[in-house]
CSV table of C-alpha atoms in Angstrom, one decimal:
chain,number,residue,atom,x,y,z
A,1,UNK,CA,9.5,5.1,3.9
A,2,UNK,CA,10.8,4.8,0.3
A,3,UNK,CA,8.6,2.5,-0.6
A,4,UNK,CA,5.3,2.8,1.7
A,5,UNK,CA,3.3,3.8,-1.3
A,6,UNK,CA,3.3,0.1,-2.7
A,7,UNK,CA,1.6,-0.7,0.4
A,8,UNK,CA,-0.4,2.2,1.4
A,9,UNK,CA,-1.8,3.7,-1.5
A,10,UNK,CA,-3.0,2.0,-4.9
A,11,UNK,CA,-0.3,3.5,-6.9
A,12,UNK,CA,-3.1,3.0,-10.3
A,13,UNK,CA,-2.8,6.7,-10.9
A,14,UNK,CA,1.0,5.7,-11.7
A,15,UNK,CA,0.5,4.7,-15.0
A,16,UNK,CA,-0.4,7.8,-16.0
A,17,UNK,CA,2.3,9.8,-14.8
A,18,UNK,CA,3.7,11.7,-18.0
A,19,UNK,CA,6.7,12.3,-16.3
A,20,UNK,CA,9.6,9.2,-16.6
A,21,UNK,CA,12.2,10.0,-14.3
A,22,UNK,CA,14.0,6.6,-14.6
A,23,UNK,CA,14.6,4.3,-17.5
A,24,UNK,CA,11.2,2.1,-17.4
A,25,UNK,CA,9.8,-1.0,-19.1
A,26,UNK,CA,6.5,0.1,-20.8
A,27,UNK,CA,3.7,-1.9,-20.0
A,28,UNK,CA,0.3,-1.7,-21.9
A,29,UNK,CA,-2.6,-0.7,-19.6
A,30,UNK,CA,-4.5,-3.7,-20.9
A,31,UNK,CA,-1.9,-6.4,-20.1
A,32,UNK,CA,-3.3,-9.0,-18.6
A,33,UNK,CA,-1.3,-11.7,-15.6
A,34,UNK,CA,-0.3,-14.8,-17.2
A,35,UNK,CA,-0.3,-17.7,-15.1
A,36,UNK,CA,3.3,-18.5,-14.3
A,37,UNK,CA,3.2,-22.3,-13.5
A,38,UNK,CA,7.3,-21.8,-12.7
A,39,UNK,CA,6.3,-20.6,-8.7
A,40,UNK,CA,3.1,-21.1,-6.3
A,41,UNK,CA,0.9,-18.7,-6.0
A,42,UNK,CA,1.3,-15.6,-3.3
A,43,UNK,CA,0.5,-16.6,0.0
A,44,UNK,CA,-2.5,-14.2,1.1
A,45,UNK,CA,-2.8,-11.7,3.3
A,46,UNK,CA,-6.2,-12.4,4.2
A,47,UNK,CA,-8.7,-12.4,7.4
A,48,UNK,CA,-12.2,-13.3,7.7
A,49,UNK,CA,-13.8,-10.7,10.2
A,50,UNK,CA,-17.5,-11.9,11.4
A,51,UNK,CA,-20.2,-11.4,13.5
A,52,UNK,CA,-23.2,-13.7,14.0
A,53,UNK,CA,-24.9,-13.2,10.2
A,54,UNK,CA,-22.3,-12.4,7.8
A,55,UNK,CA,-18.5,-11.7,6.8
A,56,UNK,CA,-16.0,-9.1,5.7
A,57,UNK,CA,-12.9,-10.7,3.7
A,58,UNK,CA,-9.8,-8.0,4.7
A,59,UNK,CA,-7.1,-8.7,1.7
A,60,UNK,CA,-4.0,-6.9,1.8
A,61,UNK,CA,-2.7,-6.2,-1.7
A,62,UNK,CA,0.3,-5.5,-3.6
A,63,UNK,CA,-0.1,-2.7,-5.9
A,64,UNK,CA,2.9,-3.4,-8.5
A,65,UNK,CA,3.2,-7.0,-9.3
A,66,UNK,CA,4.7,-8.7,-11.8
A,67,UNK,CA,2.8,-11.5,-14.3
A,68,UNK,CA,4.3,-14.5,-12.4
A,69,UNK,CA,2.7,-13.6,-9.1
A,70,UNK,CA,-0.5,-14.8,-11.0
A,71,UNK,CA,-2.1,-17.1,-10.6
A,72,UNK,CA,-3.8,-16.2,-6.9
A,73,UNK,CA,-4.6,-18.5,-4.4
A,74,UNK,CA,-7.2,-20.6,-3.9
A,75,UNK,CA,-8.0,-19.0,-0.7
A,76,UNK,CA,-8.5,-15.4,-2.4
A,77,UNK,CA,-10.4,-17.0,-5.1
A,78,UNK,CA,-13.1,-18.6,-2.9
A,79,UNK,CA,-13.3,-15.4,-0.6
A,80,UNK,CA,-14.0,-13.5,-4.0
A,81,UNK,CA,-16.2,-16.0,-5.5
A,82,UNK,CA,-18.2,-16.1,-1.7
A,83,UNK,CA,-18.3,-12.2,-1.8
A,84,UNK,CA,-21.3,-10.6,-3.1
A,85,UNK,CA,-19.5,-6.8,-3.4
A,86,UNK,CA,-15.5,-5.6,-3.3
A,87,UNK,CA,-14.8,-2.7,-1.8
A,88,UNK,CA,-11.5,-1.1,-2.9
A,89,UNK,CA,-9.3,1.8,-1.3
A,90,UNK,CA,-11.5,4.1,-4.4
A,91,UNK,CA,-13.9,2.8,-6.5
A,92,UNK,CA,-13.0,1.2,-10.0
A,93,UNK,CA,-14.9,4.5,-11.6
A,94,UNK,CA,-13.2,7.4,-9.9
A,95,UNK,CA,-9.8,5.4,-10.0
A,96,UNK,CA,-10.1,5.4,-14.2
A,97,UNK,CA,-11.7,9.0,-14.2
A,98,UNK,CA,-10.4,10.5,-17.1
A,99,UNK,CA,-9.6,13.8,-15.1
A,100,UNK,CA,-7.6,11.6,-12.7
A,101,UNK,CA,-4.0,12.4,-14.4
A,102,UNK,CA,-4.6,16.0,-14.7
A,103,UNK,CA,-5.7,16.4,-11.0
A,104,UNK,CA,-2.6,14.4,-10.0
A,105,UNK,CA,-0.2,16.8,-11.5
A,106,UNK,CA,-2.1,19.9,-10.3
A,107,UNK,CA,-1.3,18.8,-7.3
A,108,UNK,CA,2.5,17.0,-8.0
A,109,UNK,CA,3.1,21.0,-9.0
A,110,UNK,CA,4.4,23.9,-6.3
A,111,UNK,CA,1.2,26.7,-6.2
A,112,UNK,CA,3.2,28.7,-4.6
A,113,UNK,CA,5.6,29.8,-6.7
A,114,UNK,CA,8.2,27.5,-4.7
A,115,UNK,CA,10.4,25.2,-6.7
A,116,UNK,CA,12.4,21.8,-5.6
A,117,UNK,CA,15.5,23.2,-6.2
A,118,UNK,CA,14.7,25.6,-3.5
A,119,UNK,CA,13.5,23.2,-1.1
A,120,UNK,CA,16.8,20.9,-1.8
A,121,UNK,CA,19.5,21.2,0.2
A,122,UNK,CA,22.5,21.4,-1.6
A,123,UNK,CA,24.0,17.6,-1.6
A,124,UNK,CA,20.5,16.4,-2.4
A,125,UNK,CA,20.2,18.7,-5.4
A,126,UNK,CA,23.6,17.3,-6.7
A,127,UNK,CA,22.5,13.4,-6.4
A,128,UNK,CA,19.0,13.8,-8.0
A,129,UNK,CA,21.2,15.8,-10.7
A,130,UNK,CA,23.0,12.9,-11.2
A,131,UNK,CA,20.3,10.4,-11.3
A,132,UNK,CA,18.2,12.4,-13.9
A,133,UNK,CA,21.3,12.6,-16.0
A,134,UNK,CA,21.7,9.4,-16.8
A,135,UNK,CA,18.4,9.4,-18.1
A,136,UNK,CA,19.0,12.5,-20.3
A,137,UNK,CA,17.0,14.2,-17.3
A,138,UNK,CA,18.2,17.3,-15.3
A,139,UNK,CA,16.6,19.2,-12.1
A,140,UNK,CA,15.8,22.0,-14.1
A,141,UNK,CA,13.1,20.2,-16.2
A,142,UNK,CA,11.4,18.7,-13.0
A,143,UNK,CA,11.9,21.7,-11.3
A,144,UNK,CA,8.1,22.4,-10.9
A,145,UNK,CA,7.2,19.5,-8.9
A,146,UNK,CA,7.0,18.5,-4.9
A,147,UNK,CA,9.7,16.2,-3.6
A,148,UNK,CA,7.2,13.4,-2.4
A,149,UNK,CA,6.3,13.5,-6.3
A,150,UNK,CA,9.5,13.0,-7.5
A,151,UNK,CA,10.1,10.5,-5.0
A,152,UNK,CA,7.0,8.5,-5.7
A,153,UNK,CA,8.5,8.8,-9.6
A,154,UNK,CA,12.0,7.8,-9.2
A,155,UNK,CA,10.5,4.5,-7.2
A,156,UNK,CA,7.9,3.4,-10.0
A,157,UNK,CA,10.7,3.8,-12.9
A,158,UNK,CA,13.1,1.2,-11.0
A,159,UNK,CA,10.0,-0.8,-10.3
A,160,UNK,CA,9.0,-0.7,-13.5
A,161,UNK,CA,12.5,-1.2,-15.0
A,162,UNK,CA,12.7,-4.8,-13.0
A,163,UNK,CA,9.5,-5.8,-14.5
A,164,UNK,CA,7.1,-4.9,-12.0
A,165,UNK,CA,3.4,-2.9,-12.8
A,166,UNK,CA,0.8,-1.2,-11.8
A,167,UNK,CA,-1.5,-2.4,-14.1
A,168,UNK,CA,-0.3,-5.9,-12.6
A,169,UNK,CA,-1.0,-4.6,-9.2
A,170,UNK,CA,-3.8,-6.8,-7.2
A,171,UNK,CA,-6.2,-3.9,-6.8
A,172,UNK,CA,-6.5,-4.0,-11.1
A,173,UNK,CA,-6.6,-7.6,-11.2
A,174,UNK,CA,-9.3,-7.9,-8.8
A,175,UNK,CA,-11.0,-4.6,-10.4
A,176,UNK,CA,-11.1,-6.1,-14.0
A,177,UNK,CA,-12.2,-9.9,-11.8
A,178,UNK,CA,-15.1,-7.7,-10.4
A,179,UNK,CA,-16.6,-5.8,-13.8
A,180,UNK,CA,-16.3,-9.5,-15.4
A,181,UNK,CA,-18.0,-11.6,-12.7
A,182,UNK,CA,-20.9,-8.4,-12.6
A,183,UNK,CA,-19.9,-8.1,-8.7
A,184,UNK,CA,-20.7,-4.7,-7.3
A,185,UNK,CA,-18.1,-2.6,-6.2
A,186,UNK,CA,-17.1,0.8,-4.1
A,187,UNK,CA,-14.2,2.9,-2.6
A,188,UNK,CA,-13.4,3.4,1.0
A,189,UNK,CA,-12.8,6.7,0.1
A,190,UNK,CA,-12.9,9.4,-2.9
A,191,UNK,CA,-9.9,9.7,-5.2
A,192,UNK,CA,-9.4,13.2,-4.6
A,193,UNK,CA,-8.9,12.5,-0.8
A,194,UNK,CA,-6.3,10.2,-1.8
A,195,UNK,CA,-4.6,12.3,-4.0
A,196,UNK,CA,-4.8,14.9,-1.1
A,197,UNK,CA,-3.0,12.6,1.2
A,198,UNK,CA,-0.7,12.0,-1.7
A,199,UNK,CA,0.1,15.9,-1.4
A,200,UNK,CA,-0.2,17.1,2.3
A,201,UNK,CA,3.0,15.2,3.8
A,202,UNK,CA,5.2,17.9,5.6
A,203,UNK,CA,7.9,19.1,3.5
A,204,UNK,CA,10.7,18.0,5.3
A,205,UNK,CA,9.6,14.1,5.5
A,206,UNK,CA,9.0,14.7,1.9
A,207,UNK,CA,12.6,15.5,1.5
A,208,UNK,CA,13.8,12.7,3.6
A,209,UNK,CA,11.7,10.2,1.6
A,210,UNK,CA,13.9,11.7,-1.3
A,211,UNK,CA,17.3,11.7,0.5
A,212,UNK,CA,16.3,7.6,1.0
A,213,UNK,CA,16.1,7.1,-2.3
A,214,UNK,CA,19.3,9.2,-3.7
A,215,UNK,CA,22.0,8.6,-1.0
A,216,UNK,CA,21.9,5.3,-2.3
A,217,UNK,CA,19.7,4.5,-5.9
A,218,UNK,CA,21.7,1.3,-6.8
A,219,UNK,CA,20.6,-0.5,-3.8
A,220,UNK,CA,16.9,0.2,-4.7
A,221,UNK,CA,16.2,-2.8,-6.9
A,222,UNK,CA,17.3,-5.2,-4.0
A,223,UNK,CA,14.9,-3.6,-1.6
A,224,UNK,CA,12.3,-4.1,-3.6
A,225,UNK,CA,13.0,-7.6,-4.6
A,226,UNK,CA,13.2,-7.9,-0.7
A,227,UNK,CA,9.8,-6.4,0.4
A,228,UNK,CA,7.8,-8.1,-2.5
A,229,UNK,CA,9.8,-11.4,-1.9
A,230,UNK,CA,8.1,-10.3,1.9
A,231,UNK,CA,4.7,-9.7,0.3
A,232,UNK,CA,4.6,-13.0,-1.9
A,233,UNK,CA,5.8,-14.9,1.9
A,234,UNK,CA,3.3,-13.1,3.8
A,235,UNK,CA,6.0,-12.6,6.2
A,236,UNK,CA,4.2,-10.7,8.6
A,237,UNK,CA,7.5,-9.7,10.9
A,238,UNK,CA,9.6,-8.6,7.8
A,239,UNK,CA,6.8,-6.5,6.5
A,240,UNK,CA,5.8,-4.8,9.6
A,241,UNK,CA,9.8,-4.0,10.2
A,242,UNK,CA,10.3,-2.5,6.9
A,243,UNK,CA,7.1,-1.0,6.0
A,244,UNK,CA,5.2,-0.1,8.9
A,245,UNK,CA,7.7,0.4,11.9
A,246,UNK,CA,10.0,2.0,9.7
A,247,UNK,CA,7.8,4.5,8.1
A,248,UNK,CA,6.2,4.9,12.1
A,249,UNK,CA,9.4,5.9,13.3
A,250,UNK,CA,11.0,8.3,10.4
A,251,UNK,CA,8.1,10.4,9.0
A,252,UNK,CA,5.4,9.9,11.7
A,253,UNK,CA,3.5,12.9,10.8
A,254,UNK,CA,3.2,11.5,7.2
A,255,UNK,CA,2.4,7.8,9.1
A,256,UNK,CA,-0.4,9.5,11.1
A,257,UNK,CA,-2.0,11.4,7.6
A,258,UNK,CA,-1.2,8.0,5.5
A,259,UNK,CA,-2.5,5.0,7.7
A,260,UNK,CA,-3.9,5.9,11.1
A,261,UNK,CA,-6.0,8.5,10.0
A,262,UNK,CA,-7.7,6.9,7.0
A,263,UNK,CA,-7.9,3.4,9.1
A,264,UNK,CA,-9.9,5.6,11.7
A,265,UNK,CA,-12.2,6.7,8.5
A,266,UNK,CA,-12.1,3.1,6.9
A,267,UNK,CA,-13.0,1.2,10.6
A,268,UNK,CA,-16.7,2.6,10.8
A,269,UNK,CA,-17.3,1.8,7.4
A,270,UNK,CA,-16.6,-1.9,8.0
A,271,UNK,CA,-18.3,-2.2,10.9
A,272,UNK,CA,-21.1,-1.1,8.6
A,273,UNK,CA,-20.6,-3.8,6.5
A,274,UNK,CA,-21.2,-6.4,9.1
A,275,UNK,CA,-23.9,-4.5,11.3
A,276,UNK,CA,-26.0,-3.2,8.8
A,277,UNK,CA,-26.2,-6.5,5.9
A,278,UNK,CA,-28.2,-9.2,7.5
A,279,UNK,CA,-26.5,-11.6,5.2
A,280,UNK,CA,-23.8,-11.5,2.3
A,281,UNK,CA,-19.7,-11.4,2.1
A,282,UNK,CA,-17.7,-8.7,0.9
A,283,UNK,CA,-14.2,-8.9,0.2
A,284,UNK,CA,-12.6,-5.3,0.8
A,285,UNK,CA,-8.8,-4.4,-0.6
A,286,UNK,CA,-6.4,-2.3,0.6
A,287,UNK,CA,-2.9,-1.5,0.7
A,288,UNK,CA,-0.9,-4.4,3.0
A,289,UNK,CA,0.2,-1.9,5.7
A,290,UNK,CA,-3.0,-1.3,6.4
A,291,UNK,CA,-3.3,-4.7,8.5
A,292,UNK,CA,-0.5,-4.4,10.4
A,293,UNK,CA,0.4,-3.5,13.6
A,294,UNK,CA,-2.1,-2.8,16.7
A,295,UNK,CA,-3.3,0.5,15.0
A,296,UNK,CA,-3.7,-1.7,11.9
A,297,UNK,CA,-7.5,-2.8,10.5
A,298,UNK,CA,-7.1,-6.2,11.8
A,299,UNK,CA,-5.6,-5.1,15.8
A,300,UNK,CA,-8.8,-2.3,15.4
A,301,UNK,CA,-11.8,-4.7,14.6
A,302,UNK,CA,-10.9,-7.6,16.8
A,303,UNK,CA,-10.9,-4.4,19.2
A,304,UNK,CA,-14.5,-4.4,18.3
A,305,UNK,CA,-15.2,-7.9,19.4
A,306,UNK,CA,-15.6,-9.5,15.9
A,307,UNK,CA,-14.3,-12.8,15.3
A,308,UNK,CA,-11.3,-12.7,13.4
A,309,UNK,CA,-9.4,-15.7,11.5
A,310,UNK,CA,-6.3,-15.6,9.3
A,311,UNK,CA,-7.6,-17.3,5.8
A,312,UNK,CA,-4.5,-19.2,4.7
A,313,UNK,CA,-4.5,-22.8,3.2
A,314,UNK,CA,-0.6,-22.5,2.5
A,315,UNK,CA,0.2,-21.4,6.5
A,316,UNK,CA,1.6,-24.2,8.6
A,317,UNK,CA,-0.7,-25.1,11.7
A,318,UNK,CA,0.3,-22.3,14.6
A,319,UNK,CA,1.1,-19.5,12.5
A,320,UNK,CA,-0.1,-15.9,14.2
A,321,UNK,CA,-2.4,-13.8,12.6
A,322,UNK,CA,-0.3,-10.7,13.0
A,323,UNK,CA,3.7,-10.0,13.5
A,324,UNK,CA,4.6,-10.0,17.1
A,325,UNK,CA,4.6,-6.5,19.4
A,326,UNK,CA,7.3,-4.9,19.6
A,327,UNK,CA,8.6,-5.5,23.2
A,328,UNK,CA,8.2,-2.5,25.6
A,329,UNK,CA,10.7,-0.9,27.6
A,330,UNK,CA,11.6,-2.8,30.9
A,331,UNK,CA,9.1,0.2,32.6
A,332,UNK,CA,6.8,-0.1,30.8
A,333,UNK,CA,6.4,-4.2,30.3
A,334,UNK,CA,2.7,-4.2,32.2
A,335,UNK,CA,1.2,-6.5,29.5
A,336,UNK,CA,2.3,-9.7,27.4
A,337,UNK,CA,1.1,-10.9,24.3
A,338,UNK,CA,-1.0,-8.7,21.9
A,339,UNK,CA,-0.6,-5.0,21.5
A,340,UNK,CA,-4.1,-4.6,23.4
A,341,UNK,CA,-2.9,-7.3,25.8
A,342,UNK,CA,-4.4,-10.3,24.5
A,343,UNK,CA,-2.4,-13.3,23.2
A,344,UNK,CA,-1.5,-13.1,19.6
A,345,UNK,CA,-4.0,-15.4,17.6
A,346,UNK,CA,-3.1,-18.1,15.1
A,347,UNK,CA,-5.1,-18.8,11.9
A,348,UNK,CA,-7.2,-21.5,14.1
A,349,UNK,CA,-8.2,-18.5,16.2
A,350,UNK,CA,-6.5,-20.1,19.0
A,351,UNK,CA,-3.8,-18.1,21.4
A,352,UNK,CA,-0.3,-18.8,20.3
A,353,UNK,CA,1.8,-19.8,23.7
C-alpha cells in the first residue's frame, strides 16, 4: 500500500511538492537519463493488443527511476517508433499545467477545519514526530495537510534520497521522446480527476498507509530497492504480491477508487483505439499495476476477444503473460488456469501447461 503510488499514479506532480518531509537529493526538472552501459536495459512490461487492422502497445511504467535504468529496450523502442500517437495516464499539457502545484495542495490541505494531529491516534502522532525531527521538521508545521499527503511525501523524500526521480520516471522520458519525435499525444483522463483520486481515499486507509510507513521508516529503502529490482525483472508474481494483492486486501476501498474504477473508465477508451482507427499503432502508458491481475487492463481486453501477446525479446521461451491466479479456496476450485478460466498465455500466445 505504501508504495502503490509508483505504480498507480504518475507521481510528475511530485516534483513540485514545496513541502520536503525527508532529507532528499535534488534533482533538476530538466535532467535527462544517461545511458548506464554498467546493467541491461529494464525488461518491459509490454503487450501488443490487436484486432484485424491495427494495434494498441499497453506499457507498464515506473514513475521514479533512476539514470541507469536507461537505456530502454529495444522492444519499447520499436513499439514507440511503430506508434503513430502515446496516450499517457494525463496528457503531457495538463500534467505541466502551471496551476498543477497549487491545485495539488488545495487539495493535500483539510477544508474542514480538521487537522492530522486530530486524525492521529496517539502512537502514530509520536513516530511521525520523530521522523520530522530529524529533518528539523515537526507535526505542527505539517499540521494542515491529509495523511495520504504526508504519506505520499515521506515516500518520495526516501525515494529521492536513494537516487531515484520523478523526472526519471518512464512516463517523462517517454513524454519528452514524444514532443521530440512530433508524435501526438493524450491523457486517459484529466489531471484534476487524478488529483481527485489522489484525495478521496477513506480516512482511515489513509491513516494505515501512514502507520506502514512510520512503524517501521528504516526498512523503507529496502522495499523499494525490492519492488523496482521487481519492476526492472518484470517479475510479474513479485509485483502482483506486493503491489496489487497487497494493496487489494488492506485498503480495498482505496483499491476500488485507485485501479478498478479508472481501468473500467480507461477499457472503453482502448477499445476505441482499436475499433474506431482503420489503421495506425498507439503505444499507451500507465502505471504497472494497472496490468495486473484478472481486473487488470490486460485480464479485461483479452476479455474482449482481442489478441493479446507479451512483447519481450529478453523473456525466455514459455514465460506467461500475467502472474498466476491466486488459487481458490478448496470450495470454490470450479475453474483452472486463468482468472476468467482460460489457461494463462505465454509471450508466443500459446497456453502454458
Amino acid at each position: 500500500m505504501r508504495f502503490l503510488k509508483l505504480f498507480a499514479l504518475p507521481l510528475l506532480t511530485a516534483s513540485l511538492l514545496s513541502v520536503s518531509l525527508t532529507s532528499a537529493t535534488a534533482v533538476a526538472g530538466g535532467e535527462q537519463a544517461a545511458p548506464a552501459a554498467a546493467k541491461a536495459p529494464p525488461v518491459p512490461l509490454l503487450w501488443k493488443i490487436s484486432d484485424a487492422d491495427n494495434a494498441v502497445y499497453l506499457l507498464g511504467s515506473f514513475h521514479l527511476l533512476r539514470a541507469d535504468d536507461y537505456p530502454l529496450s529495444a522492444d519499447i523502442d520499436q513499439a514507440f517508433a511503430a506508434s503513430d500517437k502515446v496516450v499517457f495516464e494525463v496528457a503531457p499539457e495538463e500534467m505541466f499545467d502551471p496551476t498543477v502545484g497549487q491545485r495539488f495542495m488545495q487539495r493535500a490541505r483539510y477544508q474542514d477545519g480538521g487537522t492530522l494531529s486530530k486524525e492521529l491516534p496517539a502512537d502514530l502522532r509520536e513516530k511521525l514526530n520523530r521522523v520530522l525531527a530529524k529533518n528539523g521538521r515537526s507535526l505542527s508545521q505539517v499540521d494542515a495537510l491529509e495523511p495520504w499527503f504526508v504519506n505520499l511525501s515521506l515516500v518520495l523524500g526516501v525515494s529521492q534520497s536513494i537516487g531515484f526521480s520523478p523526472q526519471l520516471g518512464l512516463d517523462q522520458y517517454l513524454m519528452r521522446q514524444a514532443a521530440e519525435a512530433g508524435k501526438a499525444t493524450s491523457g486517459l483522463e484529466s489531471m484534476d480527476h487524478q488529483l481527485d483520486v489522489m484525495d478521496s481515499g477513506p480516512v482511515d486507509e489513509q491513516i494505515k498507509g501512514l502507520r506502514e510507513f512510520l512503524d517501521k521508516p528504516d526498512e523503507v529503502p529496502g522495499m523499494l530497492e525490492d519492488i523496482h529490482k521487481a519492476w526492472r525483472n518484470a517479475d510479474l508474481a513479485e509485483l502482483d504480491e506486493k503491489a496489487r494483492r497487497e494493496m487489494k486486501d488492506k485498503t480495498p476501498q482505496t483499491y476500488r477508487m485507485v485501479n478498478t474504477e479508472r481501468n473500467d473508465a480507461w477499457v472503453p477508451q482502448i477499445q476505441k483505439l482499436l475499433d474506431d482507427a482503420k489503421k495506425g499503432e498507439t503505444l499507451v502508458v500507465v502505471g504497472s499495476l494497472h496490468l495486473l491481475g484478472d481486473d487488470g487492463l490486460i485480464e479485461r481486453l483479452r476479455g474482449k476477444g482481442y489478441k493479446v501477446e507479451r512483447v519481450c525479446a529478453a523473456c525466455a521461451s514459455g514465460t506467461p503473460d500475467l502472474a498466476a491466479p491466486v488459487a481458490p479456496a478448496p470450495a470454490e476450485a470450479t475453474e483452472a488456469g486463468g482468472a476468467s478460466g482460460k489457461p494463462v498465455k505465454t509471450g508466443s500466445g500459446k497456453p502454458a501447461r
